[in-house]
Coordinates of C-alpha atoms in Angstrom, one line a residue:
Chain A
M16 CA -10.4 28.1 -4.0
Q17 CA -12.9 27.0 -1.4
P18 CA -11.3 24.5 1.1
I19 CA -14.6 22.6 1.5
L20 CA -14.8 21.9 -2.3
V21 CA -11.3 20.6 -2.4
V22 CA -11.9 18.4 0.6
L23 CA -15.1 17.0 -0.9
G24 CA -13.4 16.5 -4.2
L25 CA -10.5 14.7 -2.7
V26 CA -12.8 12.3 -0.8
A27 CA -14.8 11.6 -3.9
F28 CA -11.6 11.0 -6.0
A29 CA -10.1 8.7 -3.4
T30 CA -13.4 6.8 -3.2
A31 CA -13.5 6.3 -7.0
L32 CA -9.8 5.1 -6.9
G33 CA -10.6 2.7 -4.1
L34 CA -13.6 1.2 -5.9
L35 CA -11.5 0.8 -9.1
W36 CA -8.7 -0.9 -7.2
K37 CA -11.1 -3.2 -5.4
S38 CA -12.7 -4.2 -8.7
Q39 CA -9.3 -5.2 -10.1
Q40 CA -8.3 -7.3 -7.1
G41 CA -8.4 -11.0 -7.7
R42 CA -9.3 -10.7 -11.3
V43 CA -8.4 -13.7 -13.4
R44 CA -6.6 -13.2 -16.7
R45 CA -6.3 -16.2 -18.9
T46 CA -3.0 -16.8 -20.7
A47 CA -1.1 -19.5 -22.5
S48 CA 2.5 -18.7 -21.9
T49 CA 5.4 -20.9 -21.1
I50 CA 7.9 -19.9 -18.4
D51 CA 11.2 -21.0 -16.9
L52 CA 10.3 -22.0 -13.4
P53 CA 12.1 -20.1 -10.6
E54 CA 14.8 -22.3 -9.0
G55 CA 13.6 -24.8 -6.4
V56 CA 10.1 -24.9 -7.8
T57 CA 8.8 -28.3 -9.1
L58 CA 5.5 -28.9 -10.9
G59 CA 2.5 -30.6 -9.4
G60 CA 1.2 -33.6 -11.1
R61 CA -1.9 -31.9 -12.5
A62 CA -1.5 -28.2 -11.6
T63 CA 0.7 -25.8 -9.7
L64 CA -0.4 -22.7 -7.9
L65 CA 2.6 -20.4 -8.0
Q66 CA 2.2 -17.5 -5.7
F67 CA 4.5 -14.5 -5.5
S68 CA 4.6 -12.6 -2.2
T69 CA 6.7 -10.1 -0.3
E70 CA 7.3 -9.4 3.4
V71 CA 5.4 -6.0 3.2
C72 CA 2.2 -7.5 1.9
S73 CA -0.5 -8.5 4.4
P74 CA -3.1 -9.9 1.9
C75 CA -0.3 -12.4 0.8
R76 CA -0.9 -14.3 4.1
A77 CA -4.6 -14.6 3.3
T78 CA -4.0 -15.8 -0.2
H79 CA -1.4 -18.3 1.1
T80 CA -4.1 -19.8 3.4
V81 CA -6.6 -20.0 0.5
L82 CA -4.2 -21.6 -2.0
D83 CA -2.7 -23.9 0.6
S84 CA -6.1 -25.4 1.6
L85 CA -7.1 -25.7 -2.1
A86 CA -3.8 -27.6 -2.8
R87 CA -4.4 -29.8 0.2
E88 CA -7.9 -30.7 -0.8
T89 CA -7.1 -31.4 -4.5
D90 CA -5.1 -34.4 -5.7
D91 CA -1.8 -33.6 -7.5
V92 CA -2.2 -29.8 -7.1
T93 CA 0.7 -28.1 -5.4
H94 CA 1.1 -24.6 -3.9
V95 CA 4.4 -22.8 -4.0
D96 CA 4.8 -19.4 -2.2
F97 CA 7.8 -17.6 -3.7
D98 CA 9.1 -14.6 -1.6
L99 CA 10.2 -11.7 -3.9
T100 CA 11.4 -9.4 -1.1
H101 CA 15.0 -10.0 -1.9
R102 CA 14.6 -11.2 -5.4
P103 CA 14.0 -8.3 -7.8
D104 CA 15.5 -10.4 -10.6
V105 CA 12.7 -12.9 -10.3
A106 CA 10.1 -10.1 -10.1
A107 CA 11.5 -8.6 -13.3
R108 CA 11.6 -12.0 -15.0
F109 CA 7.9 -12.7 -14.4
N110 CA 6.9 -9.1 -14.7
I111 CA 5.4 -9.0 -11.2
L112 CA 4.2 -5.5 -10.3
Q113 CA 2.0 -6.2 -7.3
T114 CA 1.8 -8.9 -4.7
P115 CA 0.2 -11.3 -4.2
T116 CA 0.2 -12.4 -7.8
T117 CA -0.7 -16.0 -8.5
L118 CA 0.1 -18.0 -11.7
I119 CA -1.9 -21.2 -12.3
L120 CA 0.2 -23.7 -14.2
D121 CA -1.1 -26.8 -15.9
R122 CA 0.6 -30.3 -15.8
D123 CA 3.0 -29.2 -18.6
G124 CA 4.1 -26.0 -16.8
V125 CA 2.1 -23.7 -19.2
V126 CA 0.8 -20.6 -17.4
R127 CA -3.0 -20.9 -17.9
A128 CA -4.1 -18.0 -15.7
R129 CA -2.7 -15.0 -13.8
I130 CA -4.4 -13.5 -10.8
G131 CA -3.4 -10.0 -9.6
G132 CA -4.2 -9.3 -6.0
A133 CA -5.7 -11.4 -3.3
A134 CA -7.0 -14.7 -4.9
R135 CA -10.5 -15.8 -4.3
R136 CA -11.1 -19.5 -3.6
D137 CA -14.0 -19.9 -6.0
S138 CA -12.3 -18.3 -9.0
V139 CA -9.1 -20.4 -8.4
L140 CA -11.2 -23.5 -8.2
A141 CA -13.0 -22.6 -11.4
E142 CA -9.7 -22.3 -13.2
L143 CA -8.4 -25.6 -11.8
T144 CA -11.6 -27.2 -13.1
R145 CA -11.2 -25.6 -16.5
I146 CA -7.7 -27.0 -17.0
G147 CA -8.9 -30.4 -15.8
A148 CA -7.1 -30.5 -12.5
A149 CA -10.1 -30.5 -10.2
A150 CA -13.5 -32.1 -10.5
Chain B
M20 CA 11.2 -13.4 7.7
T21 CA 11.1 -11.7 11.1
T22 CA 7.7 -11.8 12.8
P23 CA 8.3 -10.4 16.3
R24 CA 4.7 -10.4 17.5
G25 CA 1.5 -10.1 15.6
I26 CA -0.6 -7.0 15.9
D27 CA -4.3 -6.5 15.9
P28 CA -5.1 -5.7 12.3
R29 CA -7.7 -3.1 13.4
G30 CA -4.9 -1.0 15.0
P31 CA -3.4 0.1 11.7
R32 CA -6.9 0.7 10.2
F33 CA -7.7 3.0 13.2
T34 CA -4.4 4.7 12.8
A35 CA -5.0 5.2 9.1
T36 CA -8.5 6.7 9.7
L37 CA -7.2 9.2 12.2
T38 CA -4.2 10.1 9.9
A39 CA -6.6 10.6 7.0
V40 CA -8.8 13.0 8.9
L41 CA -5.7 15.0 10.1
L42 CA -4.2 15.1 6.6
L43 CA -7.5 16.4 5.2
T44 CA -7.5 19.1 7.9
V45 CA -4.0 20.0 6.7
V46 CA -5.3 20.3 3.2
A47 CA -8.2 22.6 4.3
L48 CA -5.9 24.8 6.5
G49 CA -3.3 24.9 3.8
I50 CA -5.8 26.2 1.2
A51 CA -7.5 28.6 3.6
G52 CA -4.2 30.0 4.8
T53 CA -2.5 30.2 1.5
T54 CA -0.4 33.3 0.9
Y55 CA -0.3 33.3 -2.9
V56 CA -2.8 36.0 -3.9
I57 CA -3.9 36.1 -7.5
N58 CA -3.9 39.8 -8.4
T59 CA -6.3 40.5 -11.3
S60 CA -6.8 44.2 -10.6
S61 CA -4.1 45.2 -13.0
G62 CA -5.6 43.3 -15.9
W63 CA -3.3 40.3 -15.8
S64 CA -3.0 37.4 -13.4
A65 CA 0.1 37.2 -11.3
Y66 CA 1.1 35.4 -8.1
E67 CA 2.0 37.9 -5.5
I68 CA 4.5 35.9 -3.5
T69 CA 4.8 37.3 0.0
L70 CA 8.2 37.0 1.4
K71 CA 8.2 34.8 4.4
S72 CA 11.0 33.1 6.2
P73 CA 11.0 29.3 6.5
L74 CA 10.3 29.7 10.2
Q75 CA 7.2 31.9 9.5
R76 CA 6.0 29.2 7.0
L77 CA 6.5 26.5 9.6
L78 CA 4.3 28.5 12.1
E79 CA 1.3 28.5 9.8
P80 CA -1.5 26.4 11.3
G81 CA -1.5 23.8 8.5
A82 CA 2.3 23.5 8.5
I83 CA 2.4 22.9 12.3
L84 CA -0.1 20.0 12.1
F85 CA 1.7 18.7 9.0
A86 CA 5.1 18.8 10.8
V87 CA 3.7 16.8 13.7
L88 CA 2.4 14.2 11.3
V89 CA 5.9 14.0 9.6
L90 CA 7.4 13.3 13.0
I91 CA 4.9 10.6 13.8
F92 CA 5.5 8.9 10.4
A93 CA 9.3 9.1 11.0
W94 CA 8.9 7.6 14.5
S95 CA 6.7 4.7 13.5
A96 CA 8.6 3.9 10.3
T97 CA 11.8 3.5 12.4
Q98 CA 10.4 2.2 15.6
G99 CA 7.8 -0.1 14.1
V100 CA 4.1 0.5 13.7
A101 CA 3.5 -1.2 17.1
K102 CA 4.9 2.0 18.7
H103 CA 2.7 4.4 16.7
P104 CA 1.1 6.9 19.1
F105 CA -2.4 6.4 17.6
G106 CA -1.8 2.6 17.8
L107 CA -0.9 2.9 21.5
F108 CA -4.1 4.9 22.0
F109 CA -6.0 2.1 20.2
R110 CA -4.5 -0.6 22.3
A111 CA -5.0 1.3 25.6
V112 CA -8.5 2.7 25.1
I113 CA -10.3 1.1 22.2
R114 CA -9.1 -2.5 21.9
P115 CA -10.2 -3.5 25.5
R116 CA -13.8 -2.7 24.4
L117 CA -13.7 -4.9 21.3
T118 CA -13.8 -8.7 20.9
P119 CA -10.4 -10.2 20.4
P120 CA -9.3 -10.3 16.7
A121 CA -9.8 -13.4 14.7
E122 CA -6.1 -13.4 13.7
L123 CA -3.0 -11.3 14.3
E124 CA -1.1 -9.5 11.5
D125 CA 2.6 -9.0 10.7
P126 CA 3.6 -5.4 11.6
A127 CA 6.0 -5.2 8.6
P128 CA 3.5 -4.1 5.9
P129 CA 2.0 -1.2 7.9
T130 CA 5.5 -0.2 9.0
F131 CA 6.6 0.0 5.4
A132 CA 3.5 2.1 4.6
Q133 CA 4.5 4.5 7.4
G134 CA 7.9 4.9 5.7
V135 CA 6.3 5.8 2.4
G136 CA 4.1 8.3 4.3
F137 CA 7.2 9.8 5.8
L138 CA 8.9 10.3 2.4
I139 CA 5.8 12.0 0.9
T140 CA 5.1 14.3 3.8
A141 CA 8.7 15.2 4.6
T142 CA 9.3 16.1 1.0
G143 CA 6.2 18.3 1.0
L144 CA 7.1 20.0 4.2
V145 CA 10.7 20.8 3.0
L146 CA 9.4 22.2 -0.3
H147 CA 6.8 24.2 1.6
L148 CA 9.4 25.7 3.9
L149 CA 11.4 26.7 0.8
G150 CA 8.4 28.6 -0.4
V151 CA 7.2 26.3 -3.2
P152 CA 3.5 27.2 -3.8
Y153 CA 1.0 24.5 -2.8
A154 CA 3.7 21.9 -1.8
L155 CA 1.9 21.5 1.5
V156 CA -1.5 21.0 0.0
I157 CA -0.3 18.6 -2.7
A158 CA 1.8 16.4 -0.4
A159 CA -1.0 16.3 2.2
S160 CA -3.5 15.3 -0.6
L161 CA -1.3 12.4 -1.8
A162 CA -0.8 11.2 1.7
F163 CA -4.5 11.6 2.4
I164 CA -5.4 9.4 -0.6
A165 CA -3.1 6.6 0.6
A166 CA -4.4 6.8 4.2
F167 CA -8.0 6.9 3.1
L168 CA -7.7 3.9 0.8
N169 CA -6.0 2.0 3.6
S170 CA -8.7 3.0 6.1
V171 CA -11.8 2.4 3.9
F172 CA -10.7 -0.2 1.4
A173 CA -7.9 -2.1 3.3
F174 CA -5.6 -1.0 0.5
C175 CA -2.1 -2.3 1.0
L176 CA 0.6 0.1 -0.1
G177 CA 3.4 -2.3 0.2
C178 CA 1.6 -4.7 -2.2
Q179 CA 1.3 -2.1 -4.9
I180 CA 4.6 -0.2 -4.7
Y181 CA 7.3 -2.2 -3.0
L182 CA 8.3 -4.2 -6.1
L183 CA 8.0 -1.0 -8.3
L184 CA 10.4 0.8 -5.9
V185 CA 12.8 -2.1 -5.9
R186 CA 12.7 -2.5 -9.6
A187 CA 13.3 1.2 -10.1
R188 CA 16.3 0.8 -7.8
I189 CA 14.9 3.3 -5.3
I190 CA 14.9 0.6 -2.6
R191 CA 17.8 -1.8 -2.5
P192 CA 16.9 -4.9 -0.5
K193 CA 19.8 -6.5 1.4
G194 CA 21.5 -9.4 -0.4
A195 CA 19.4 -9.0 -3.5
A196 CA 20.3 -10.3 -6.8
L197 CA 19.7 -7.3 -9.1
A198 CA 17.4 -7.4 -12.0

């Protein structure tokens, strides 16, 4: 086996993996499921941005900033950042495999969208508009 | 959450780049210096395993470099990524030449990634010393992929595998209610 071929193959494989990972980040999946809210979480008047984070996740901070400013600018939309670091039970209950994961809940608490990975401002705003929580 | 002091986010990216290059070097040295010879002259393929002691295996060029990386992973996983030798080099030599960062970052995520790097590379090194064929090359390749993704794509290892490890009961967080 030629070392140079293996080295080039590894770099190509890792690049393909990275592009695949990047394309999945922040993707919005629409759902219509009901959940039992984690304890201490109350619904916003028109929508709730329920974010799941851990301490070992740096993009969680960026997503927190994005969702926090969206909630501030939009009436009756609240943002809750739930720390799963010490709560594997909650992670299992909501089937969270990666952080950040964001659930967009409507006024009735129905999960209308699920975003895996760092959330983008424009796609969250589009979902809020779709469910009638933002103009 | 403990946030002692934020670190420049470019520090871990620099560290990951250097680590990825060194791991790739280990892969190349490991393949070039491999001692498992495929013998086809007798009409059938067989691995001719040369008998080497663990010490002799440790003194192969790829293994020496790999062992150094294992020690660095162990050091920065336990002491915090702020004390990573490549990070110290970044702070002393490179950072003064750059503009200040827009924001500082929590050192916990990259420190967790160093711990995962230690587990993968230490396992590979032990298996290599025990004579398992290609253990060095495979472990170095896995660690390379993680370091490369971190360096080029800002991939966050803790985001993808922390919850999986906790839910598989491989990591037990303090004071956790179990699933």
